[in-house]
GROMACS .gro file of N, CA and C in nm:
model
  378
    1UNK      N    1   0.082  -0.119   0.000
    1UNK     CA    2   0.000   0.000   0.000
    1UNK      C    3   0.086   0.125   0.000
    2UNK      N    4   0.184   0.132   0.091
    2UNK     CA    5   0.269   0.250   0.099
    2UNK      C    6   0.352   0.267  -0.026
    3UNK      N    7   0.403   0.158  -0.081
    3UNK     CA    8   0.483   0.167  -0.202
    3UNK      C    9   0.400   0.221  -0.318
    4UNK      N   10   0.276   0.177  -0.324
    4UNK     CA   11   0.183   0.224  -0.428
    4UNK      C   12   0.154   0.372  -0.407
    5UNK      N   13   0.123   0.410  -0.285
    5UNK     CA   14   0.090   0.549  -0.252
    5UNK      C   15   0.206   0.642  -0.282
    6UNK      N   16   0.327   0.596  -0.256
    6UNK     CA   17   0.446   0.677  -0.279
    6UNK      C   18   0.493   0.674  -0.425
    7UNK      N   19   0.430   0.588  -0.505
    7UNK     CA   20   0.464   0.579  -0.646
    7UNK      C   21   0.597   0.511  -0.674
    8UNK      N   22   0.638   0.420  -0.585
    8UNK     CA   23   0.768   0.354  -0.603
    8UNK      C   24   0.757   0.202  -0.610
    9UNK      N   25   0.638   0.152  -0.628
    9UNK     CA   26   0.619   0.007  -0.631
    9UNK      C   27   0.703  -0.060  -0.740
   10UNK      N   28   0.695  -0.008  -0.862
   10UNK     CA   29   0.768  -0.070  -0.974
   10UNK      C   30   0.919  -0.061  -0.953
   11UNK      N   31   0.967   0.052  -0.902
   11UNK     CA   32   1.110   0.068  -0.877
   11UNK      C   33   1.156  -0.030  -0.769
   12UNK      N   34   1.077  -0.043  -0.662
   12UNK     CA   35   1.112  -0.137  -0.554
   12UNK      C   36   1.115  -0.279  -0.607
   13UNK      N   37   1.017  -0.315  -0.690
   13UNK     CA   38   1.012  -0.450  -0.747
   13UNK      C   39   1.135  -0.476  -0.834
   14UNK      N   40   1.171  -0.378  -0.917
   14UNK     CA   41   1.288  -0.392  -1.005
   14UNK      C   42   1.415  -0.410  -0.923
   15UNK      N   43   1.432  -0.328  -0.820
   15UNK     CA   44   1.552  -0.337  -0.737
   15UNK      C   45   1.558  -0.470  -0.662
   16UNK      N   46   1.445  -0.515  -0.607
   16UNK     CA   47   1.444  -0.643  -0.537
   16UNK      C   48   1.475  -0.758  -0.633
   17UNK      N   49   1.423  -0.750  -0.753
   17UNK     CA   50   1.448  -0.855  -0.852
   17UNK      C   51   1.592  -0.859  -0.901
   18UNK      N   52   1.668  -0.754  -0.874
   18UNK     CA   53   1.809  -0.752  -0.917
   18UNK      C   54   1.899  -0.834  -0.825
   19UNK      N   55   1.848  -0.872  -0.708
   19UNK     CA   56   1.926  -0.954  -0.615
   19UNK      C   57   1.918  -1.102  -0.654
   20UNK      N   58   2.027  -1.174  -0.632
   20UNK     CA   59   2.027  -1.318  -0.662
   20UNK      C   60   1.959  -1.398  -0.552
   21UNK      N   61   1.951  -1.343  -0.432
   21UNK     CA   62   1.883  -1.409  -0.320
   21UNK      C   63   1.828  -1.302  -0.227
   22UNK      N   64   1.717  -1.335  -0.162
   22UNK     CA   65   1.654  -1.242  -0.069
   22UNK      C   66   1.620  -1.313   0.061
   23UNK      N   67   1.638  -1.244   0.171
   23UNK     CA   68   1.593  -1.297   0.300
   23UNK      C   69   1.528  -1.184   0.378
   24UNK      N   70   1.438  -1.220   0.465
   24UNK     CA   71   1.364  -1.123   0.546
   24UNK      C   72   1.357  -1.174   0.690
   25UNK      N   73   1.312  -1.085   0.780
   25UNK     CA   74   1.307  -1.120   0.922
   25UNK      C   75   1.165  -1.138   0.976
   26UNK      N   76   1.064  -1.117   0.892
   26UNK     CA   77   0.927  -1.131   0.943
   26UNK      C   78   0.832  -1.166   0.829
   27UNK      N   79   0.715  -1.216   0.867
   27UNK     CA   80   0.615  -1.261   0.769
   27UNK      C   81   0.563  -1.146   0.683
   28UNK      N   82   0.546  -1.028   0.742
   28UNK     CA   83   0.497  -0.913   0.667
   28UNK      C   84   0.592  -0.879   0.553
   29UNK      N   85   0.722  -0.873   0.583
   29UNK     CA   86   0.822  -0.844   0.479
   29UNK      C   87   0.825  -0.955   0.374
   30UNK      N   88   0.808  -1.079   0.417
   30UNK     CA   89   0.805  -1.192   0.324
   30UNK      C   90   0.690  -1.176   0.225
   31UNK      N   91   0.575  -1.139   0.277
   31UNK     CA   92   0.458  -1.121   0.191
   31UNK      C   93   0.480  -1.008   0.090
   32UNK      N   94   0.540  -0.899   0.135
   32UNK     CA   95   0.567  -0.786   0.045
   32UNK      C   96   0.663  -0.828  -0.066
   33UNK      N   97   0.770  -0.898  -0.030
   33UNK     CA   98   0.868  -0.944  -0.129
   33UNK      C   99   0.801  -1.039  -0.228
   34UNK      N  100   0.717  -1.129  -0.179
   34UNK     CA  101   0.649  -1.224  -0.268
   34UNK      C  102   0.559  -1.151  -0.368
   35UNK      N  103   0.485  -1.051  -0.318
   35UNK     CA  104   0.396  -0.975  -0.406
   35UNK      C  105   0.476  -0.899  -0.512
   36UNK      N  106   0.587  -0.840  -0.472
   36UNK     CA  107   0.666  -0.758  -0.564
   36UNK      C  108   0.750  -0.838  -0.662
   37UNK      N  109   0.796  -0.956  -0.619
   37UNK     CA  110   0.891  -1.031  -0.703
   37UNK      C  111   0.840  -1.165  -0.753
   38UNK      N  112   0.739  -1.218  -0.689
   38UNK     CA  113   0.693  -1.352  -0.722
   38UNK      C  114   0.782  -1.460  -0.663
   39UNK      N  115   0.880  -1.420  -0.582
   39UNK     CA  116   0.973  -1.514  -0.519
   39UNK      C  117   0.946  -1.521  -0.369
   40UNK      N  118   0.970  -1.638  -0.313
   40UNK     CA  119   0.956  -1.656  -0.169
   40UNK      C  120   1.093  -1.640  -0.104
   41UNK      N  121   1.112  -1.534  -0.025
   41UNK     CA  122   1.243  -1.514   0.038
   41UNK      C  123   1.262  -1.609   0.156
   42UNK      N  124   1.387  -1.631   0.192
   42UNK     CA  125   1.416  -1.710   0.312
   42UNK      C  126   1.381  -1.625   0.434
   43UNK      N  127   1.330  -1.690   0.536
   43UNK     CA  128   1.294  -1.622   0.660
   43UNK      C  129   1.401  -1.653   0.764
   44UNK      N  130   1.461  -1.547   0.819
   44UNK     CA  131   1.567  -1.561   0.919
   44UNK      C  132   1.530  -1.485   1.045
   45UNK      N  133   1.581  -1.531   1.157
   45UNK     CA  134   1.558  -1.460   1.283
   45UNK      C  135   1.639  -1.330   1.282
   46UNK      N  136   1.586  -1.230   1.346
   46UNK     CA  137   1.655  -1.101   1.359
   46UNK      C  138   1.786  -1.123   1.433
   47UNK      N  139   1.899  -1.081   1.377
   47UNK     CA  140   2.029  -1.105   1.442
   47UNK      C  141   2.039  -1.051   1.584
   48UNK      N  142   1.970  -0.942   1.613
   48UNK     CA  143   1.980  -0.886   1.749
   48UNK      C  144   1.925  -0.985   1.852
   49UNK      N  145   1.837  -1.073   1.810
   49UNK     CA  146   1.781  -1.172   1.903
   49UNK      C  147   1.877  -1.288   1.928
   50UNK      N  148   1.982  -1.299   1.849
   50UNK     CA  149   2.079  -1.407   1.863
   50UNK      C  150   2.208  -1.364   1.931
   51UNK      N  151   2.222  -1.237   1.958
   51UNK     CA  152   2.349  -1.185   2.007
   51UNK      C  153   2.387  -1.247   2.142
   52UNK      N  154   2.512  -1.295   2.155
   52UNK     CA  155   2.557  -1.352   2.284
   52UNK      C  156   2.595  -1.241   2.382
   53UNK      N  157   2.496  -1.191   2.452
   53UNK     CA  158   2.515  -1.076   2.540
   53UNK      C  159   2.626  -1.096   2.643
   54UNK      N  160   2.657  -1.220   2.675
   54UNK     CA  161   2.759  -1.246   2.777
   54UNK      C  162   2.898  -1.203   2.730
   55UNK      N  163   2.915  -1.181   2.601
   55UNK     CA  164   3.046  -1.143   2.549
   55UNK      C  165   3.082  -0.997   2.574
   56UNK      N  166   2.984  -0.914   2.606
   56UNK     CA  167   3.013  -0.774   2.633
   56UNK      C  168   2.950  -0.734   2.765
   57UNK      N  169   3.009  -0.635   2.827
   57UNK     CA  170   2.955  -0.586   2.953
   57UNK      C  171   2.851  -0.480   2.922
   58UNK      N  172   2.731  -0.504   2.968
   58UNK     CA  173   2.623  -0.409   2.946
   58UNK      C  174   2.567  -0.366   3.080
   59UNK      N  175   2.536  -0.238   3.091
   59UNK     CA  176   2.473  -0.188   3.213
   59UNK      C  177   2.323  -0.191   3.196
   60UNK      N  178   2.253  -0.218   3.305
   60UNK     CA  179   2.108  -0.218   3.300
   60UNK      C  180   2.062  -0.076   3.266
   61UNK      N  181   1.984  -0.061   3.158
   61UNK     CA  182   1.951   0.073   3.111
   61UNK      C  183   1.842   0.145   3.189
   62UNK      N  184   1.761   0.071   3.263
   62UNK     CA  185   1.649   0.131   3.336
   62UNK      C  186   1.642   0.072   3.476
   63UNK      N  187   1.595   0.151   3.573
   63UNK     CA  188   1.585   0.100   3.710
   63UNK      C  189   1.457   0.020   3.735
   64UNK      N  190   1.371   0.007   3.634
   64UNK     CA  191   1.243  -0.061   3.651
   64UNK      C  192   1.235  -0.184   3.560
   65UNK      N  193   1.141  -0.274   3.592
   65UNK     CA  194   1.116  -0.392   3.509
   65UNK      C  195   1.034  -0.350   3.387
   66UNK      N  196   1.067  -0.406   3.271
   66UNK     CA  197   0.996  -0.362   3.151
   66UNK      C  198   0.985  -0.474   3.048
   67UNK      N  199   0.890  -0.453   2.959
   67UNK     CA  200   0.872  -0.535   2.840
   67UNK      C  201   0.916  -0.449   2.723
   68UNK      N  202   1.010  -0.498   2.645
   68UNK     CA  203   1.056  -0.425   2.527
   68UNK      C  204   0.963  -0.458   2.411
   69UNK      N  205   0.897  -0.359   2.359
   69UNK     CA  206   0.808  -0.378   2.244
   69UNK      C  207   0.892  -0.353   2.118
   70UNK      N  208   0.917  -0.460   2.045
   70UNK     CA  209   1.007  -0.457   1.929
   70UNK      C  210   0.925  -0.478   1.803
   71UNK      N  211   0.887  -0.369   1.739
   71UNK     CA  212   0.807  -0.374   1.617
   71UNK      C  213   0.823  -0.241   1.544
   72UNK      N  214   0.795  -0.241   1.416
   72UNK     CA  215   0.799  -0.116   1.341
   72UNK      C  216   0.701  -0.016   1.401
   73UNK      N  217   0.729   0.113   1.381
   73UNK     CA  218   0.645   0.219   1.437
   73UNK      C  219   0.497   0.198   1.408
   74UNK      N  220   0.422   0.186   1.514
   74UNK     CA  221   0.276   0.180   1.508
   74UNK      C  222   0.222   0.085   1.401
   75UNK      N  223   0.287  -0.030   1.385
   75UNK     CA  224   0.240  -0.131   1.290
   75UNK      C  225   0.155  -0.237   1.357
   76UNK      N  226   0.150  -0.234   1.488
   76UNK     CA  227   0.068  -0.332   1.560
   76UNK      C  228  -0.078  -0.288   1.555
   77UNK      N  229  -0.165  -0.385   1.537
   77UNK     CA  230  -0.309  -0.355   1.536
   77UNK      C  231  -0.354  -0.319   1.678
   78UNK      N  232  -0.464  -0.247   1.688
   78UNK     CA  233  -0.516  -0.204   1.818
   78UNK      C  234  -0.539  -0.325   1.909
   79UNK      N  235  -0.589  -0.434   1.853
   79UNK     CA  236  -0.613  -0.556   1.932
   79UNK      C  237  -0.482  -0.611   1.989
   80UNK      N  238  -0.376  -0.610   1.909
   80UNK     CA  239  -0.246  -0.659   1.955
   80UNK      C  240  -0.192  -0.569   2.066
   81UNK      N  241  -0.204  -0.438   2.047
   81UNK     CA  242  -0.157  -0.343   2.149
   81UNK      C  243  -0.232  -0.363   2.280
   82UNK      N  244  -0.362  -0.386   2.272
   82UNK     CA  245  -0.443  -0.409   2.393
   82UNK      C  246  -0.399  -0.537   2.464
   83UNK      N  247  -0.370  -0.641   2.388
   83UNK     CA  248  -0.325  -0.767   2.447
   83UNK      C  249  -0.189  -0.750   2.515
   84UNK      N  250  -0.100  -0.675   2.451
   84UNK     CA  251   0.032  -0.649   2.509
   84UNK      C  252   0.017  -0.567   2.637
   85UNK      N  253  -0.070  -0.467   2.636
   85UNK     CA  254  -0.093  -0.385   2.755
   85UNK      C  255  -0.151  -0.468   2.868
   86UNK      N  256  -0.244  -0.556   2.837
   86UNK     CA  257  -0.304  -0.641   2.940
   86UNK      C  258  -0.200  -0.735   2.999
   87UNK      N  259  -0.115  -0.792   2.915
   87UNK     CA  260  -0.008  -0.880   2.961
   87UNK      C  261   0.086  -0.804   3.055
   88UNK      N  262   0.125  -0.684   3.016
   88UNK     CA  263   0.214  -0.602   3.099
   88UNK      C  264   0.150  -0.572   3.234
   89UNK      N  265   0.024  -0.541   3.232
   89UNK     CA  266  -0.047  -0.509   3.358
   89UNK      C  267  -0.052  -0.631   3.448
   90UNK      N  268  -0.084  -0.748   3.392
   90UNK     CA  269  -0.090  -0.872   3.470
   90UNK      C  270   0.043  -0.905   3.535
   91UNK      N  271   0.152  -0.870   3.468
   91UNK     CA  272   0.286  -0.905   3.517
   91UNK      C  273   0.357  -0.789   3.585
   92UNK      N  274   0.288  -0.677   3.600
   92UNK     CA  275   0.347  -0.562   3.670
   92UNK      C  276   0.468  -0.503   3.599
   93UNK      N  277   0.465  -0.498   3.468
   93UNK     CA  278   0.577  -0.447   3.388
   93UNK      C  279   0.536  -0.320   3.313
   94UNK      N  280   0.634  -0.235   3.288
   94UNK     CA  281   0.611  -0.118   3.205
   94UNK      C  282   0.646  -0.152   3.061
   95UNK      N  283   0.576  -0.088   2.968
   95UNK     CA  284   0.603  -0.110   2.826
   95UNK      C  285   0.700  -0.004   2.775
   96UNK      N  286   0.802  -0.049   2.704
   96UNK     CA  287   0.908   0.039   2.658
   96UNK      C  288   0.939   0.009   2.512
   97UNK      N  289   0.954   0.112   2.432
   97UNK     CA  290   0.998   0.095   2.294
   97UNK      C  291   1.125   0.177   2.273
   98UNK      N  292   1.214   0.125   2.189
   98UNK     CA  293   1.343   0.190   2.163
   98UNK      C  294   1.358   0.213   2.013
   99UNK      N  295   1.378   0.338   1.977
   99UNK     CA  296   1.403   0.383   1.840
   99UNK      C  297   1.285   0.363   1.744
  100UNK      N  298   1.202   0.265   1.765
  100UNK     CA  299   1.078   0.247   1.690
  100UNK      C  300   0.965   0.266   1.789
  101UNK      N  301   0.904   0.383   1.788
  101UNK     CA  302   0.812   0.419   1.894
  101UNK      C  303   0.671   0.365   1.873
  102UNK      N  304   0.614   0.319   1.983
  102UNK     CA  305   0.477   0.269   1.985
  102UNK      C  306   0.396   0.364   2.073
  103UNK      N  307   0.285   0.413   2.022
  103UNK     CA  308   0.203   0.509   2.096
  103UNK      C  309   0.157   0.456   2.231
  104UNK      N  310   0.133   0.326   2.240
  104UNK     CA  311   0.076   0.269   2.362
  104UNK      C  312   0.181   0.240   2.470
  105UNK      N  313   0.308   0.259   2.441
  105UNK     CA  314   0.414   0.234   2.540
  105UNK      C  315   0.427   0.354   2.633
  106UNK      N  316   0.443   0.324   2.763
  106UNK     CA  317   0.462   0.432   2.860
  106UNK      C  318   0.598   0.497   2.844
  107UNK      N  319   0.696   0.418   2.804
  107UNK     CA  320   0.834   0.466   2.795
  107UNK      C  321   0.882   0.454   2.651
  108UNK      N  322   0.947   0.559   2.604
  108UNK     CA  323   1.004   0.561   2.469
  108UNK      C  324   1.147   0.613   2.480
  109UNK      N  325   1.239   0.545   2.416
  109UNK     CA  326   1.380   0.582   2.426
  109UNK      C  327   1.446   0.588   2.288
  110UNK      N  328   1.545   0.674   2.276
  110UNK     CA  329   1.634   0.677   2.161
  110UNK      C  330   1.767   0.624   2.213
  111UNK      N  331   1.826   0.530   2.141
  111UNK     CA  332   1.948   0.467   2.193
  111UNK      C  333   2.045   0.432   2.081
  112UNK      N  334   2.173   0.429   2.117
  112UNK     CA  335   2.278   0.386   2.025
  112UNK      C  336   2.265   0.234   2.005
  113UNK      N  337   2.331   0.178   1.903
  113UNK     CA  338   2.322   0.033   1.882
  113UNK      C  339   2.360  -0.050   2.005
  114UNK      N  340   2.467  -0.012   2.073
  114UNK     CA  341   2.508  -0.088   2.192
  114UNK      C  342   2.405  -0.075   2.303
  115UNK      N  343   2.350   0.043   2.320
  115UNK     CA  344   2.248   0.064   2.423
  115UNK      C  345   2.122  -0.017   2.389
  116UNK      N  346   2.089  -0.027   2.260
  116UNK     CA  347   1.975  -0.109   2.218
  116UNK      C  348   1.995  -0.252   2.264
  117UNK      N  349   2.117  -0.304   2.248
  117UNK     CA  350   2.146  -0.439   2.294
  117UNK      C  351   2.123  -0.452   2.444
  118UNK      N  352   2.156  -0.349   2.519
  118UNK     CA  353   2.135  -0.356   2.664
  118UNK      C  354   1.986  -0.359   2.696
  119UNK      N  355   1.905  -0.288   2.617
  119UNK     CA  356   1.760  -0.294   2.639
  119UNK      C  357   1.708  -0.436   2.614
  120UNK      N  358   1.758  -0.502   2.512
  120UNK     CA  359   1.719  -0.641   2.486
  120UNK      C  360   1.766  -0.732   2.600
  121UNK      N  361   1.891  -0.716   2.638
  121UNK     CA  362   1.951  -0.803   2.740
  121UNK      C  363   1.875  -0.799   2.872
  122UNK      N  364   1.832  -0.681   2.914
  122UNK     CA  365   1.772  -0.668   3.046
  122UNK      C  366   1.619  -0.664   3.045
  123UNK      N  367   1.558  -0.680   2.928
  123UNK     CA  368   1.411  -0.684   2.922
  123UNK      C  369   1.360  -0.811   2.988
  124UNK      N  370   1.249  -0.800   3.057
  124UNK     CA  371   1.185  -0.918   3.115
  124UNK      C  372   1.116  -1.000   3.007
  125UNK      N  373   1.066  -0.931   2.906
  125UNK     CA  374   1.003  -0.994   2.790
  125UNK      C  375   1.031  -0.905   2.669
  126UNK      N  376   1.033  -0.967   2.551
  126UNK     CA  377   1.046  -0.892   2.426
  126UNK      C  378   0.930  -0.932   2.338
   0.00000   0.00000   0.00000
């Protein structure tokens, strides 16, 4: 929809088709690539979720317990946001988003790449 609205759908399709292989990190991106190219990309886990945090010293970024909401800006449906909020309330956690802001999160932060890793490392849930 956005590619169409911005008038770049054909250009995006051409550029994606110029790659010999494609991989994505989520189902939404997979669907977009399939629509634009007719090819099914490989699905891989986000590398930040695989990082061996024990290899670097990270300081706890917040003094409170939190759930890190990791999603593109405001791409979650209202129903999903409500479920996440209810889960956080049941578990006594605050909702926090980093660099990709979610309107329903109480806490929003801008962070460097290393600081982002610390938010992942010390989150009670992601």
